[in-house]
Amino acid sequence: MDIQGKILVALPPRNGESARGPWTAQDFVVETHDSYPKKMVFTVFGADRLQRFNIQVGQEVLVSFDIDAHEYQGRWYNSIRAYDVRPFDPANAVNVPPAAPFPPAQGQVSAEPFPPAQPQSPAQQPANAPAQDPFAQPQGDSVDDLPF
């Protein structure tokens, strides 16, 4: 997952020792630029990542992260770990609209609920044709009363 925003707070780094050796982690608070801004705390784990990302307060960033949860003494806690943090320049951002779906291949059924309407020229439309009632009973042997 990704989130873009401004770094508000850089909490002090935490250090420790595990069976695999020493470790370092640091938490950061990022705030989005939505109409209702949201704040999120994320953790960067590892001294090498902290040095490579070089996160500064006030910096605009794009954070790529994973969410996980763990249980401790009967309570559950969320963990949001960043695996990539890149500087982000909103002035150079390009808003790309979502791509239009491809038309179905030959012989495949379209995922569209209705086929596209085919325009008719005035010469093809009857002048005073009565409107068809979509709920009228079909003429014939059909006992199915469903409209589709």
PDB file of N, CA, C and O in Angstrom, residues 27 45 66 84 88-89 91 104 110 119 133 142:
ATOM      1  N   ASP A  27       9.947   5.536  14.466  1.00  0.00           N
ATOM      2  CA  ASP A  27       8.578   5.825  14.055  1.00  0.00           C
ATOM      3  C   ASP A  27       8.489   7.243  13.514  1.00  0.00           C
ATOM      4  O   ASP A  27       9.161   8.158  14.007  1.00  0.00           O
ATOM      5  N   PHE A  45      12.280  -0.043   9.998  1.00  0.00           N
ATOM      6  CA  PHE A  45      13.075  -0.983  10.779  1.00  0.00           C
ATOM      7  C   PHE A  45      14.402  -1.224  10.078  1.00  0.00           C
ATOM      8  O   PHE A  45      14.441  -1.586   8.910  1.00  0.00           O
ATOM      9  N   ASP A  66       3.506  -2.073   4.579  1.00  0.00           N
ATOM     10  CA  ASP A  66       2.720  -3.282   4.822  1.00  0.00           C
ATOM     11  C   ASP A  66       2.037  -3.141   6.175  1.00  0.00           C
ATOM     12  O   ASP A  66       2.609  -2.555   7.104  1.00  0.00           O
ATOM     13  N   ASP A  84       9.616   1.253   1.815  1.00  0.00           N
ATOM     14  CA  ASP A  84      10.203   2.227   0.908  1.00  0.00           C
ATOM     15  C   ASP A  84       9.621   3.606   1.230  1.00  0.00           C
ATOM     16  O   ASP A  84       8.410   3.740   1.406  1.00  0.00           O
ATOM     17  N   PHE A  88       8.715  13.145  -2.450  1.00  0.00           N
ATOM     18  CA  PHE A  88       7.623  13.326  -3.402  1.00  0.00           C
ATOM     19  C   PHE A  88       7.448  14.812  -3.648  1.00  0.00           C
ATOM     20  O   PHE A  88       7.324  15.592  -2.709  1.00  0.00           O
ATOM     21  N   ASP A  89       7.435  15.199  -4.918  1.00  0.00           N
ATOM     22  CA  ASP A  89       7.239  16.596  -5.288  1.00  0.00           C
ATOM     23  C   ASP A  89       5.855  16.731  -5.906  1.00  0.00           C
ATOM     24  O   ASP A  89       5.636  16.291  -7.026  1.00  0.00           O
ATOM     25  N   ALA A  91       4.412  19.155  -7.228  1.00  0.00           N
ATOM     26  CA  ALA A  91       4.396  19.975  -8.442  1.00  0.00           C
ATOM     27  C   ALA A  91       4.682  19.130  -9.683  1.00  0.00           C
ATOM     28  O   ALA A  91       4.204  19.435 -10.780  1.00  0.00           O
ATOM     29  N   PRO A 104     -14.230  -6.402 -25.394  1.00  0.00           N
ATOM     30  CA  PRO A 104     -14.051  -7.853 -25.359  1.00  0.00           C
ATOM     31  C   PRO A 104     -13.494  -8.355 -26.688  1.00  0.00           C
ATOM     32  O   PRO A 104     -13.754  -7.789 -27.750  1.00  0.00           O
ATOM     33  N   SER A 110     -19.133  -9.412 -23.243  1.00  0.00           N
ATOM     34  CA  SER A 110     -18.733  -8.168 -22.596  1.00  0.00           C
ATOM     35  C   SER A 110     -19.130  -8.196 -21.127  1.00  0.00           C
ATOM     36  O   SER A 110     -20.142  -8.769 -20.754  1.00  0.00           O
ATOM     37  N   PRO A 119     -26.876   4.308 -32.437  1.00  0.00           N
ATOM     38  CA  PRO A 119     -27.702   5.439 -32.881  1.00  0.00           C
ATOM     39  C   PRO A 119     -28.436   5.086 -34.172  1.00  0.00           C
ATOM     40  O   PRO A 119     -27.909   4.391 -35.033  1.00  0.00           O
ATOM     41  N   ASP A 133     -44.367  -1.232 -24.132  1.00  0.00           N
ATOM     42  CA  ASP A 133     -44.473  -1.358 -22.689  1.00  0.00           C
ATOM     43  C   ASP A 133     -43.466  -2.416 -22.230  1.00  0.00           C
ATOM     44  O   ASP A 133     -43.584  -3.584 -22.603  1.00  0.00           O
ATOM     45  N   SER A 142     -44.490 -18.559 -23.715  1.00  0.00           N
ATOM     46  CA  SER A 142     -43.627 -18.356 -22.550  1.00  0.00           C
ATOM     47  C   SER A 142     -44.471 -18.171 -21.283  1.00  0.00           C
ATOM     48  O   SER A 142     -45.401 -17.395 -21.249  1.00  0.00           O
TER      49      SER A 142
END
